[in-house]
mmCIF file of N, CA and C in Angstrom:
data_model
loop_
_atom_site.group_PDB
_atom_site.id
_atom_site.type_symbol
_atom_site.label_atom_id
_atom_site.label_comp_id
_atom_site.label_asym_id
_atom_site.label_seq_id
_atom_site.Cartn_x
_atom_site.Cartn_y
_atom_site.Cartn_z
ATOM 1 N N MET A 1 0.933 -1.172 0.248
ATOM 2 C CA MET A 1 0.157 -0.083 -0.244
ATOM 3 C C MET A 1 1.157 1.331 -0.222
ATOM 4 N N HIS A 2 0.495 2.362 -0.722
ATOM 5 C CA HIS A 2 1.789 3.528 -1.103
ATOM 6 C C HIS A 2 0.666 4.117 -0.107
ATOM 7 N N ASP A 3 2.171 5.319 0.352
ATOM 8 C CA ASP A 3 1.691 5.965 1.544
ATOM 9 C C ASP A 3 1.297 7.416 0.502
ATOM 10 N N THR A 4 0.333 7.839 0.980
ATOM 11 C CA THR A 4 -0.596 9.233 0.901
ATOM 12 C C THR A 4 -0.921 10.542 1.354
ATOM 13 N N THR A 5 0.433 10.282 2.374
ATOM 14 C CA THR A 5 0.559 11.734 3.424
ATOM 15 C C THR A 5 1.724 12.641 2.197
ATOM 16 N N PRO A 6 0.483 13.772 2.184
ATOM 17 C CA PRO A 6 1.392 14.560 1.502
ATOM 18 C C PRO A 6 2.522 15.483 2.404
ATOM 19 N N THR A 7 4.070 16.012 2.137
ATOM 20 C CA THR A 7 5.095 16.086 2.768
ATOM 21 C C THR A 7 4.849 17.581 1.973
ATOM 22 N N GLY A 8 4.249 18.112 1.406
ATOM 23 C CA GLY A 8 4.590 19.676 1.222
ATOM 24 C C GLY A 8 5.563 19.902 0.172
ATOM 25 N N SER A 9 6.541 19.061 -0.340
ATOM 26 C CA SER A 9 7.971 19.636 -0.927
ATOM 27 C C SER A 9 7.171 18.826 -2.508
ATOM 28 N N GLU A 10 7.786 19.195 -3.060
ATOM 29 C CA GLU A 10 8.019 19.261 -4.787
ATOM 30 C C GLU A 10 7.818 17.535 -5.093
ATOM 31 N N PRO A 11 7.571 17.415 -6.294
ATOM 32 C CA PRO A 11 8.246 16.094 -6.392
ATOM 33 C C PRO A 11 9.677 15.662 -6.477
ATOM 34 N N ALA A 12 10.553 14.679 -6.481
ATOM 35 C CA ALA A 12 11.681 14.335 -6.689
ATOM 36 C C ALA A 12 12.064 15.104 -7.893
ATOM 37 N N GLY A 13 11.399 14.669 -8.887
ATOM 38 C CA GLY A 13 12.013 14.916 -10.382
ATOM 39 C C GLY A 13 11.983 16.619 -10.911
ATOM 40 N N ARG A 14 11.057 16.696 -10.006
ATOM 41 C CA ARG A 14 10.499 18.643 -10.625
ATOM 42 C C ARG A 14 11.624 19.887 -9.920
ATOM 43 N N ARG A 15 11.588 21.086 -10.444
ATOM 44 C CA ARG A 15 12.519 22.068 -10.200
ATOM 45 C C ARG A 15 11.502 23.257 -10.018
ATOM 46 N N ALA A 16 11.892 24.253 -8.931
ATOM 47 C CA ALA A 16 10.637 25.295 -9.067
ATOM 48 C C ALA A 16 11.397 26.138 -10.779
ATOM 49 N N PRO A 17 10.583 26.528 -11.360
ATOM 50 C CA PRO A 17 11.030 27.357 -12.307
ATOM 51 C C PRO A 17 12.048 28.411 -12.337
ATOM 52 N N ALA A 18 12.029 29.153 -10.838
ATOM 53 C CA ALA A 18 13.196 29.984 -10.810
ATOM 54 C C ALA A 18 14.473 29.470 -10.634
ATOM 55 N N LEU A 19 14.185 28.282 -9.887
ATOM 56 C CA LEU A 19 15.756 27.613 -9.645
ATOM 57 C C LEU A 19 16.067 27.420 -11.336
ATOM 58 N N VAL A 20 15.595 26.573 -12.117
ATOM 59 C CA VAL A 20 15.542 26.187 -13.325
ATOM 60 C C VAL A 20 16.166 27.547 -14.539
ATOM 61 N N ALA A 21 15.857 28.267 -14.091
ATOM 62 C CA ALA A 21 16.409 29.766 -14.777
ATOM 63 C C ALA A 21 17.217 30.017 -13.853
ATOM 64 N N LEU A 22 17.746 30.430 -13.080
ATOM 65 C CA LEU A 22 19.029 30.744 -12.382
ATOM 66 C C LEU A 22 20.302 29.157 -12.651
ATOM 67 N N LEU A 23 19.856 28.746 -12.625
ATOM 68 C CA LEU A 23 20.527 27.720 -13.360
ATOM 69 C C LEU A 23 21.056 27.665 -14.812
ATOM 70 N N VAL A 24 20.278 28.462 -15.611
ATOM 71 C CA VAL A 24 20.448 28.441 -16.975
ATOM 72 C C VAL A 24 21.283 30.287 -17.103
ATOM 73 N N VAL A 25 20.959 30.634 -16.152
ATOM 74 C CA VAL A 25 21.573 31.792 -16.021
ATOM 75 C C VAL A 25 23.086 31.322 -16.082
ATOM 76 N N VAL A 26 23.636 30.732 -14.889
ATOM 77 C CA VAL A 26 24.930 30.354 -13.675
ATOM 78 C C VAL A 26 25.407 29.649 -14.930
ATOM 79 N N GLY A 27 24.387 28.735 -15.315
ATOM 80 C CA GLY A 27 25.512 27.745 -16.728
ATOM 81 C C GLY A 27 25.860 29.068 -17.910
ATOM 82 N N ALA A 28 25.127 29.566 -18.083
ATOM 83 C CA ALA A 28 25.653 30.112 -19.665
ATOM 84 C C ALA A 28 26.351 31.298 -19.299
ATOM 85 N N GLU A 29 27.023 31.726 -17.970
ATOM 86 C CA GLU A 29 28.297 32.498 -17.133
ATOM 87 C C GLU A 29 28.954 31.590 -17.848
ATOM 88 N N PHE A 30 28.688 30.097 -16.746
ATOM 89 C CA PHE A 30 30.124 29.166 -16.760
ATOM 90 C C PHE A 30 30.418 29.174 -18.136
ATOM 91 N N LEU A 31 29.485 29.265 -19.199
ATOM 92 C CA LEU A 31 30.094 28.613 -20.480
ATOM 93 C C LEU A 31 30.667 29.951 -21.618
ATOM 94 N N ALA A 32 30.449 31.034 -20.942
ATOM 95 C CA ALA A 32 30.971 31.776 -21.188
ATOM 96 C C ALA A 32 32.563 32.515 -20.748
ATOM 97 N N LEU A 33 32.268 31.936 -19.526
ATOM 98 C CA LEU A 33 34.182 31.709 -19.168
ATOM 99 C C LEU A 33 35.018 30.832 -19.599
ATOM 100 N N VAL A 34 34.841 29.570 -19.628
ATOM 101 C CA VAL A 34 35.263 28.653 -20.957
ATOM 102 C C VAL A 34 35.096 28.909 -22.092
ATOM 103 N N VAL A 35 34.373 29.941 -22.561
ATOM 104 C CA VAL A 35 34.857 30.314 -23.973
ATOM 105 C C VAL A 35 36.124 31.515 -24.296
ATOM 106 N N LEU A 36 35.783 32.155 -22.886
ATOM 107 C CA LEU A 36 36.860 33.543 -22.502
ATOM 108 C C LEU A 36 38.285 32.867 -22.660
ATOM 109 N N THR A 37 38.349 32.137 -21.664
ATOM 110 C CA THR A 37 39.167 31.244 -21.219
ATOM 111 C C THR A 37 40.437 30.666 -22.674
ATOM 112 N N VAL A 38 39.352 29.787 -23.658
ATOM 113 C CA VAL A 38 39.771 29.222 -24.689
ATOM 114 C C VAL A 38 40.472 30.552 -26.181
ATOM 115 N N VAL A 39 39.513 31.759 -25.257
ATOM 116 C CA VAL A 39 40.121 32.862 -26.718
ATOM 117 C C VAL A 39 41.202 33.492 -26.057
ATOM 118 N N LEU A 40 41.088 33.348 -24.618
ATOM 119 C CA LEU A 40 43.111 34.691 -23.976
ATOM 120 C C LEU A 40 43.614 33.326 -24.258
ATOM 121 N N VAL A 41 43.975 31.873 -24.394
ATOM 122 C CA VAL A 41 45.043 31.035 -24.734
ATOM 123 C C VAL A 41 45.635 31.067 -26.108
ATOM 124 N N VAL A 42 44.242 31.120 -26.907
ATOM 125 C CA VAL A 42 44.689 31.038 -28.282
ATOM 126 C C VAL A 42 45.060 32.551 -28.931
ATOM 127 N N GLU A 43 44.575 33.351 -28.475
ATOM 128 C CA GLU A 43 44.771 34.540 -28.454
ATOM 129 C C GLU A 43 46.852 34.857 -27.982
ATOM 130 N N LEU A 44 47.124 34.335 -26.719
ATOM 131 C CA LEU A 44 48.662 34.869 -25.927
ATOM 132 C C LEU A 44 49.162 33.481 -27.165
ATOM 133 N N ILE A 45 48.421 32.713 -27.898
ATOM 134 C CA ILE A 45 49.772 32.001 -28.544
ATOM 135 C C ILE A 45 49.816 32.706 -29.885
ATOM 136 N N VAL A 46 48.526 33.113 -30.294
ATOM 137 C CA VAL A 46 48.451 33.664 -31.567
ATOM 138 C C VAL A 46 48.960 35.231 -32.430
ATOM 139 N N ALA A 47 48.725 36.032 -31.194
ATOM 140 C CA ALA A 47 49.077 37.441 -31.500
ATOM 141 C C ALA A 47 50.256 37.697 -30.580
ATOM 142 N N PRO A 48 51.038 38.431 -30.785
ATOM 143 C CA PRO A 48 51.977 39.161 -30.138
ATOM 144 C C PRO A 48 51.486 40.002 -28.849
ATOM 145 N N VAL A 49 52.230 39.502 -27.833
ATOM 146 C CA VAL A 49 52.171 40.323 -26.431
ATOM 147 C C VAL A 49 52.893 41.009 -26.275
ATOM 148 N N ALA A 50 52.703 42.532 -25.005
ATOM 149 C CA ALA A 50 53.532 43.065 -24.444
ATOM 150 C C ALA A 50 54.349 42.158 -23.468
ATOM 151 N N SER A 51 53.138 41.266 -22.241
ATOM 152 C CA SER A 51 54.227 40.713 -21.636
ATOM 153 C C SER A 51 53.717 39.454 -21.186
ATOM 154 N N VAL A 52 53.898 38.222 -21.910
ATOM 155 C CA VAL A 52 53.615 36.573 -21.584
ATOM 156 C C VAL A 52 53.314 36.275 -20.143
ATOM 157 N N ALA A 53 54.070 36.743 -19.146
ATOM 158 C CA ALA A 53 53.887 36.846 -17.830
ATOM 159 C C ALA A 53 52.415 36.758 -17.654
ATOM 160 N N SER A 54 52.194 38.297 -17.680
ATOM 161 C CA SER A 54 50.517 38.638 -17.583
ATOM 162 C C SER A 54 49.424 38.598 -18.368
ATOM 163 N N GLY A 55 50.181 37.917 -19.615
ATOM 164 C CA GLY A 55 48.537 36.889 -20.474
ATOM 165 C C GLY A 55 48.856 35.341 -19.362
ATOM 166 N N ILE A 56 49.769 35.135 -19.411
ATOM 167 C CA ILE A 56 49.158 33.531 -18.260
ATOM 168 C C ILE A 56 48.604 33.507 -17.156
ATOM 169 N N ALA A 57 48.731 34.690 -16.438
ATOM 170 C CA ALA A 57 48.579 35.128 -15.048
ATOM 171 C C ALA A 57 46.952 35.344 -15.687
ATOM 172 N N LEU A 58 46.819 35.866 -16.683
ATOM 173 C CA LEU A 58 45.384 36.348 -16.963
ATOM 174 C C LEU A 58 44.613 35.251 -17.194
ATOM 175 N N ILE A 59 45.417 34.416 -17.694
ATOM 176 C CA ILE A 59 44.126 33.234 -18.125
ATOM 177 C C ILE A 59 44.335 32.122 -16.960
ATOM 178 N N VAL A 60 45.262 31.788 -16.348
ATOM 179 C CA VAL A 60 45.311 31.460 -15.280
ATOM 180 C C VAL A 60 44.135 31.787 -14.432
ATOM 181 N N LEU A 61 44.312 32.663 -13.657
ATOM 182 C CA LEU A 61 42.435 33.709 -12.969
ATOM 183 C C LEU A 61 41.812 33.260 -13.654
ATOM 184 N N THR A 62 41.359 33.335 -15.098
ATOM 185 C CA THR A 62 40.239 33.093 -15.654
ATOM 186 C C THR A 62 39.486 32.114 -15.769
ATOM 187 N N ALA A 63 40.368 30.814 -15.529
ATOM 188 C CA ALA A 63 40.279 29.690 -15.702
ATOM 189 C C ALA A 63 39.950 29.071 -14.406
ATOM 190 N N ILE A 64 40.670 30.236 -12.673
ATOM 191 C CA ILE A 64 39.942 29.163 -11.838
ATOM 192 C C ILE A 64 39.047 30.016 -11.742
ATOM 193 N N ALA A 65 38.122 30.966 -12.032
ATOM 194 C CA ALA A 65 36.984 31.887 -12.254
ATOM 195 C C ALA A 65 35.920 31.039 -12.627
ATOM 196 N N ALA A 66 36.548 30.351 -14.126
ATOM 197 C CA ALA A 66 35.557 29.521 -14.804
ATOM 198 C C ALA A 66 35.334 27.726 -13.746
ATOM 199 N N LEU A 67 36.732 27.388 -13.035
ATOM 200 C CA LEU A 67 36.139 26.396 -12.832
ATOM 201 C C LEU A 67 35.512 26.227 -11.017
ATOM 202 N N TRP A 68 35.660 27.538 -11.003
ATOM 203 C CA TRP A 68 34.858 27.814 -9.174
ATOM 204 C C TRP A 68 33.395 28.193 -9.725
ATOM 205 N N LEU A 69 33.016 29.266 -11.262
ATOM 206 C CA LEU A 69 31.347 28.519 -11.487
ATOM 207 C C LEU A 69 31.644 27.631 -12.160
ATOM 208 N N GLY A 70 32.035 26.739 -12.253
ATOM 209 C CA GLY A 70 31.121 24.916 -12.745
ATOM 210 C C GLY A 70 30.796 24.308 -11.371
ATOM 211 N N SER A 71 31.829 24.934 -9.951
ATOM 212 C CA SER A 71 31.509 24.293 -9.068
ATOM 213 C C SER A 71 30.191 24.282 -8.815
ATOM 214 N N LEU A 72 29.737 26.126 -8.405
ATOM 215 C CA LEU A 72 28.586 26.446 -8.315
ATOM 216 C C LEU A 72 27.115 25.789 -8.592
ATOM 217 N N VAL A 73 27.267 25.682 -10.624
ATOM 218 C CA VAL A 73 26.417 25.493 -11.482
ATOM 219 C C VAL A 73 26.374 23.670 -10.985
ATOM 220 N N VAL A 74 27.538 22.723 -10.615
ATOM 221 C CA VAL A 74 26.771 21.393 -10.068
ATOM 222 C C VAL A 74 26.936 22.011 -8.933
ATOM 223 N N GLY A 75 27.003 22.413 -8.196
ATOM 224 C CA GLY A 75 25.838 22.679 -6.743
ATOM 225 C C GLY A 75 24.706 23.010 -7.181
ATOM 226 N N LEU A 76 24.866 23.753 -7.967
ATOM 227 C CA LEU A 76 23.000 24.394 -7.453
ATOM 228 C C LEU A 76 22.473 23.528 -8.853
ATOM 229 N N ARG A 77 22.903 22.333 -9.725
ATOM 230 C CA ARG A 77 21.978 21.412 -10.638
ATOM 231 C C ARG A 77 21.539 20.228 -9.157
ATOM 232 N N ASN A 78 22.948 20.386 -8.045
ATOM 233 C CA ASN A 78 22.390 19.080 -6.979
ATOM 234 C C ASN A 78 21.605 19.795 -5.886
ATOM 235 N N GLY A 79 21.313 20.438 -5.660
ATOM 236 C CA GLY A 79 20.474 21.343 -4.861
ATOM 237 C C GLY A 79 21.649 21.758 -3.599
ATOM 238 N N ARG A 80 22.136 22.172 -3.728
ATOM 239 C CA ARG A 80 23.190 22.621 -2.085
ATOM 240 C C ARG A 80 23.057 23.763 -1.880
ATOM 241 N N PRO A 81 22.964 23.861 -0.600
ATOM 242 C CA PRO A 81 22.623 25.381 -0.521
ATOM 243 C C PRO A 81 23.385 25.971 -0.083
ATOM 244 N N TRP A 82 25.108 25.969 -0.680
ATOM 245 C CA TRP A 82 26.085 26.602 -0.103
ATOM 246 C C TRP A 82 26.565 27.482 -1.356
ATOM 247 N N VAL A 83 25.726 27.449 -2.403
ATOM 248 C CA VAL A 83 25.541 28.422 -3.939
ATOM 249 C C VAL A 83 25.659 29.002 -3.671
ATOM 250 N N ARG A 84 24.195 29.652 -2.638
ATOM 251 C CA ARG A 84 23.664 31.231 -3.036
ATOM 252 C C ARG A 84 24.747 32.154 -2.786
ATOM 253 N N SER A 85 25.637 31.792 -1.590
ATOM 254 C CA SER A 85 26.825 33.275 -1.119
ATOM 255 C C SER A 85 27.314 33.256 -2.466
ATOM 256 N N GLY A 86 28.415 31.724 -3.170
ATOM 257 C CA GLY A 86 28.989 31.808 -4.199
ATOM 258 C C GLY A 86 28.291 33.034 -5.438
ATOM 259 N N ILE A 87 27.277 32.377 -5.745
ATOM 260 C CA ILE A 87 26.571 32.459 -7.166
ATOM 261 C C ILE A 87 25.727 34.477 -6.504
ATOM 262 N N ILE A 88 25.994 35.339 -5.209
ATOM 263 C CA ILE A 88 25.836 36.378 -4.919
ATOM 264 C C ILE A 88 27.144 37.194 -5.573
ATOM 265 N N VAL A 89 28.381 36.286 -4.550
ATOM 266 C CA VAL A 89 29.436 36.692 -4.735
ATOM 267 C C VAL A 89 30.468 37.382 -5.908
ATOM 268 N N TRP A 90 29.691 36.194 -7.212
ATOM 269 C CA TRP A 90 29.900 36.192 -8.996
ATOM 270 C C TRP A 90 29.432 36.816 -9.742
ATOM 271 N N GLN A 91 28.211 37.291 -9.139
ATOM 272 C CA GLN A 91 26.684 38.556 -9.581
ATOM 273 C C GLN A 91 27.297 39.760 -9.087
ATOM 274 N N VAL A 92 27.635 40.177 -7.626
ATOM 275 C CA VAL A 92 28.371 41.429 -7.753
ATOM 276 C C VAL A 92 29.489 41.387 -8.101
ATOM 277 N N LEU A 93 30.397 40.474 -8.394
ATOM 278 C CA LEU A 93 31.492 41.031 -9.484
ATOM 279 C C LEU A 93 31.338 41.721 -10.826
ATOM 280 N N GLN A 94 30.706 40.583 -11.465
ATOM 281 C CA GLN A 94 30.442 41.068 -12.494
ATOM 282 C C GLN A 94 29.867 42.122 -12.921
ATOM 283 N N GLY A 95 28.651 42.379 -11.654
ATOM 284 C CA GLY A 95 28.132 44.066 -11.943
ATOM 285 C C GLY A 95 29.255 45.007 -12.038
ATOM 286 N N ALA A 96 30.573 44.383 -11.304
ATOM 287 C CA ALA A 96 31.490 45.598 -11.317
ATOM 288 C C ALA A 96 32.076 45.603 -12.319
ATOM 289 N N LEU A 97 32.007 44.819 -12.826
ATOM 290 C CA LEU A 97 32.661 44.719 -13.740
ATOM 291 C C LEU A 97 31.851 44.990 -15.281
ATOM 292 N N ALA A 98 30.490 45.084 -15.313
ATOM 293 C CA ALA A 98 29.847 46.079 -16.056
ATOM 294 C C ALA A 98 29.951 47.368 -15.350
ATOM 295 N N ILE A 99 29.455 47.519 -14.438
ATOM 296 C CA ILE A 99 29.630 49.392 -14.384
ATOM 297 C C ILE A 99 31.299 50.059 -14.712
ATOM 298 N N GLY A 100 32.568 49.415 -14.652
ATOM 299 C CA GLY A 100 33.736 49.723 -15.262
ATOM 300 C C GLY A 100 33.146 49.824 -17.031
ATOM 301 N N ALA A 101 32.727 48.666 -17.038
ATOM 302 C CA ALA A 101 32.473 48.813 -18.749
ATOM 303 C C ALA A 101 31.529 49.909 -19.017
ATOM 304 N N PHE A 102 31.066 50.938 -18.485
ATOM 305 C CA PHE A 102 30.151 51.608 -18.717
ATOM 306 C C PHE A 102 31.094 53.228 -18.786
ATOM 307 N N GLN A 103 32.307 53.137 -18.025
ATOM 308 C CA GLN A 103 32.645 54.220 -17.924
ATOM 309 C C GLN A 103 34.132 54.369 -18.482
ATOM 310 N N GLY A 104 34.717 55.151 -18.055
ATOM 311 C CA GLY A 104 36.432 55.541 -18.310
ATOM 312 C C GLY A 104 36.595 55.791 -19.268
ATOM 313 N N VAL A 105 38.143 56.106 -20.092
ATOM 314 C CA VAL A 105 39.037 55.854 -21.365
ATOM 315 C C VAL A 105 38.063 54.876 -22.339
ATOM 316 N N PHE A 106 37.993 53.367 -22.168
ATOM 317 C CA PHE A 106 38.189 52.475 -22.927
ATOM 318 C C PHE A 106 36.747 52.010 -23.065
ATOM 319 N N ARG A 107 35.302 52.599 -22.610
ATOM 320 C CA ARG A 107 34.075 52.259 -22.480
ATOM 321 C C ARG A 107 33.907 51.793 -23.471
ATOM 322 N N VAL A 108 32.792 50.807 -22.733
ATOM 323 C CA VAL A 108 31.973 49.948 -23.941
ATOM 324 C C VAL A 108 30.801 49.652 -23.916
ATOM 325 N N PRO A 109 29.501 50.278 -23.894
ATOM 326 C CA PRO A 109 27.817 49.471 -23.021
ATOM 327 C C PRO A 109 27.745 48.593 -23.049
ATOM 328 N N ALA A 110 27.734 48.046 -24.825
ATOM 329 C CA ALA A 110 27.645 46.500 -25.159
ATOM 330 C C ALA A 110 28.092 45.588 -24.470
ATOM 331 N N VAL A 111 29.094 45.643 -24.075
ATOM 332 C CA VAL A 111 29.418 45.062 -23.261
ATOM 333 C C VAL A 111 29.637 44.808 -21.429
ATOM 334 N N GLY A 112 29.113 46.329 -21.119
ATOM 335 C CA GLY A 112 28.327 46.914 -19.844
ATOM 336 C C GLY A 112 26.946 45.970 -20.065
ATOM 337 N N TRP A 113 26.709 46.341 -20.719
ATOM 338 C CA TRP A 113 25.227 45.606 -20.763
ATOM 339 C C TRP A 113 24.679 44.251 -20.729
ATOM 340 N N PHE A 114 25.849 43.428 -21.393
ATOM 341 C CA PHE A 114 26.239 42.097 -21.498
ATOM 342 C C PHE A 114 26.047 41.202 -20.178
ATOM 343 N N LEU A 115 26.693 41.577 -19.145
ATOM 344 C CA LEU A 115 27.875 41.933 -18.200
ATOM 345 C C LEU A 115 26.736 41.879 -16.788
ATOM 346 N N LEU A 116 26.550 42.965 -17.127
ATOM 347 C CA LEU A 116 25.165 43.508 -15.742
ATOM 348 C C LEU A 116 23.733 43.450 -16.022
ATOM 349 N N ILE A 117 22.853 42.369 -17.194
ATOM 350 C CA ILE A 117 21.418 42.098 -17.257
ATOM 351 C C ILE A 117 21.532 41.115 -16.595
ATOM 352 N N PRO A 118 22.740 39.887 -17.239
ATOM 353 C CA PRO A 118 22.527 38.311 -15.844
ATOM 354 C C PRO A 118 22.867 38.360 -15.159
ATOM 355 N N ALA A 119 23.984 39.681 -14.243
ATOM 356 C CA ALA A 119 24.234 39.926 -13.075
ATOM 357 C C ALA A 119 22.456 40.192 -12.377
ATOM 358 N N LEU A 120 22.229 40.991 -12.341
ATOM 359 C CA LEU A 120 20.945 41.635 -11.476
ATOM 360 C C LEU A 120 20.047 40.678 -11.647
ATOM 361 N N LEU A 121 19.736 39.629 -12.883
ATOM 362 C CA LEU A 121 18.856 38.556 -12.720
ATOM 363 C C LEU A 121 19.175 37.229 -11.913
ATOM 364 N N GLY A 122 20.645 37.307 -11.691
ATOM 365 C CA GLY A 122 21.242 36.323 -11.158
ATOM 366 C C GLY A 122 20.520 36.557 -9.441
ATOM 367 N N ILE A 123 20.876 37.662 -9.477
ATOM 368 C CA ILE A 123 20.873 37.998 -7.744
ATOM 369 C C ILE A 123 19.837 37.999 -7.546
ATOM 370 N N THR A 124 18.416 38.902 -8.475
ATOM 371 C CA THR A 124 16.843 38.708 -8.048
ATOM 372 C C THR A 124 16.514 37.049 -7.928
ATOM 373 N N LEU A 125 16.986 36.158 -8.912
ATOM 374 C CA LEU A 125 16.324 34.367 -8.911
ATOM 375 C C LEU A 125 17.285 34.276 -7.869
ATOM 376 N N VAL A 126 18.628 34.782 -7.550
ATOM 377 C CA VAL A 126 19.496 33.835 -6.332
ATOM 378 C C VAL A 126 18.336 33.752 -4.835
ATOM 379 N N LEU A 127 17.823 35.180 -5.289
ATOM 380 C CA LEU A 127 17.541 35.953 -3.542
ATOM 381 C C LEU A 127 16.113 35.590 -3.598
ATOM 382 N N SER A 128 15.836 35.379 -4.358
ATOM 383 C CA SER A 128 13.569 34.590 -4.569
ATOM 384 C C SER A 128 13.614 33.927 -4.079
ATOM 385 N N ARG A 129 11.984 34.251 -3.336
ATOM 386 C CA ARG A 129 11.369 33.249 -2.257
ATOM 387 C C ARG A 129 11.501 31.468 -2.543
ATOM 388 N N PRO A 130 11.752 31.337 -3.933
ATOM 389 C CA PRO A 130 10.967 29.752 -4.873
ATOM 390 C C PRO A 130 12.482 29.062 -4.781
ATOM 391 N N VAL A 131 13.581 29.631 -5.028
ATOM 392 C CA VAL A 131 14.866 29.302 -5.182
ATOM 393 C C VAL A 131 15.546 29.367 -3.687
ATOM 394 N N THR A 132 15.279 30.288 -2.141
ATOM 395 C CA THR A 132 15.433 29.849 -1.290
ATOM 396 C C THR A 132 14.585 28.744 -0.749
ATOM 397 N N ALA A 133 13.579 28.316 -1.005
ATOM 398 C CA ALA A 133 13.660 27.670 -0.484
ATOM 399 C C ALA A 133 13.305 25.949 -0.957
ATOM 400 N N ALA A 134 13.592 25.966 -1.978
ATOM 401 C CA ALA A 134 14.431 25.252 -3.242
ATOM 402 C C ALA A 134 15.219 24.926 -1.838
ATOM 403 N N LEU A 135 16.697 25.450 -2.069
ATOM 404 C CA LEU A 135 17.796 25.455 -1.183
ATOM 405 C C LEU A 135 17.849 24.908 0.341
ATOM 406 N N ALA A 136 16.667 25.356 0.792
ATOM 407 C CA ALA A 136 16.841 24.948 1.965
ATOM 408 C C ALA A 136 16.069 23.616 2.906
ATOM 409 N N ARG A 137 15.245 23.771 1.371
ATOM 410 C CA ARG A 137 14.889 22.589 1.287
ATOM 411 C C ARG A 137 15.834 20.938 1.077
ATOM 412 N N ALA A 138 16.672 21.514 0.634
ATOM 413 C CA ALA A 138 17.860 20.137 0.272
ATOM 414 C C ALA A 138 18.695 20.358 1.725
ATOM 415 N N ASP A 139 19.116 21.554 2.159
ATOM 416 C CA ASP A 139 19.733 21.431 3.402
ATOM 417 C C ASP A 139 18.882 20.240 4.528
ATOM 418 N N GLY A 140 17.746 20.377 4.518
ATOM 419 C CA GLY A 140 17.226 19.826 5.671
ATOM 420 C C GLY A 140 16.937 18.371 5.430
ATOM 421 N N ALA A 141 17.229 18.164 3.671
ATOM 422 C CA ALA A 141 17.267 16.497 3.527
ATOM 423 C C ALA A 141 18.646 15.606 4.116
#
């Protein structure tokens, strides 16, 4: 005989739409960072650089950021509550980069919008009630 007592939680295979949207946003940011890392490696090999050490350092930092964001994507997919803080930190850093792209001598507003819109969307989604509830449920499980 099956237990029909309601548990108040969603079925195991079903995720809140806000959680899926956050997973898409953070996943897209992860893929963009991986592409950027590959582009930087190719650029270091193909194009002449003023400082090889600076180019390598930039590639290493970009790869570390991509690995960190990849771990956040995996943690979010698995419903780990610790990802919330990391996602917020990443979105704030991305927002700061976007603000820098809007001002200064080398301003490129299109890049600023490309960075700012997903950052604002990510912060809004990670702080939304459905995502908070879904990740809190995972913590108690």
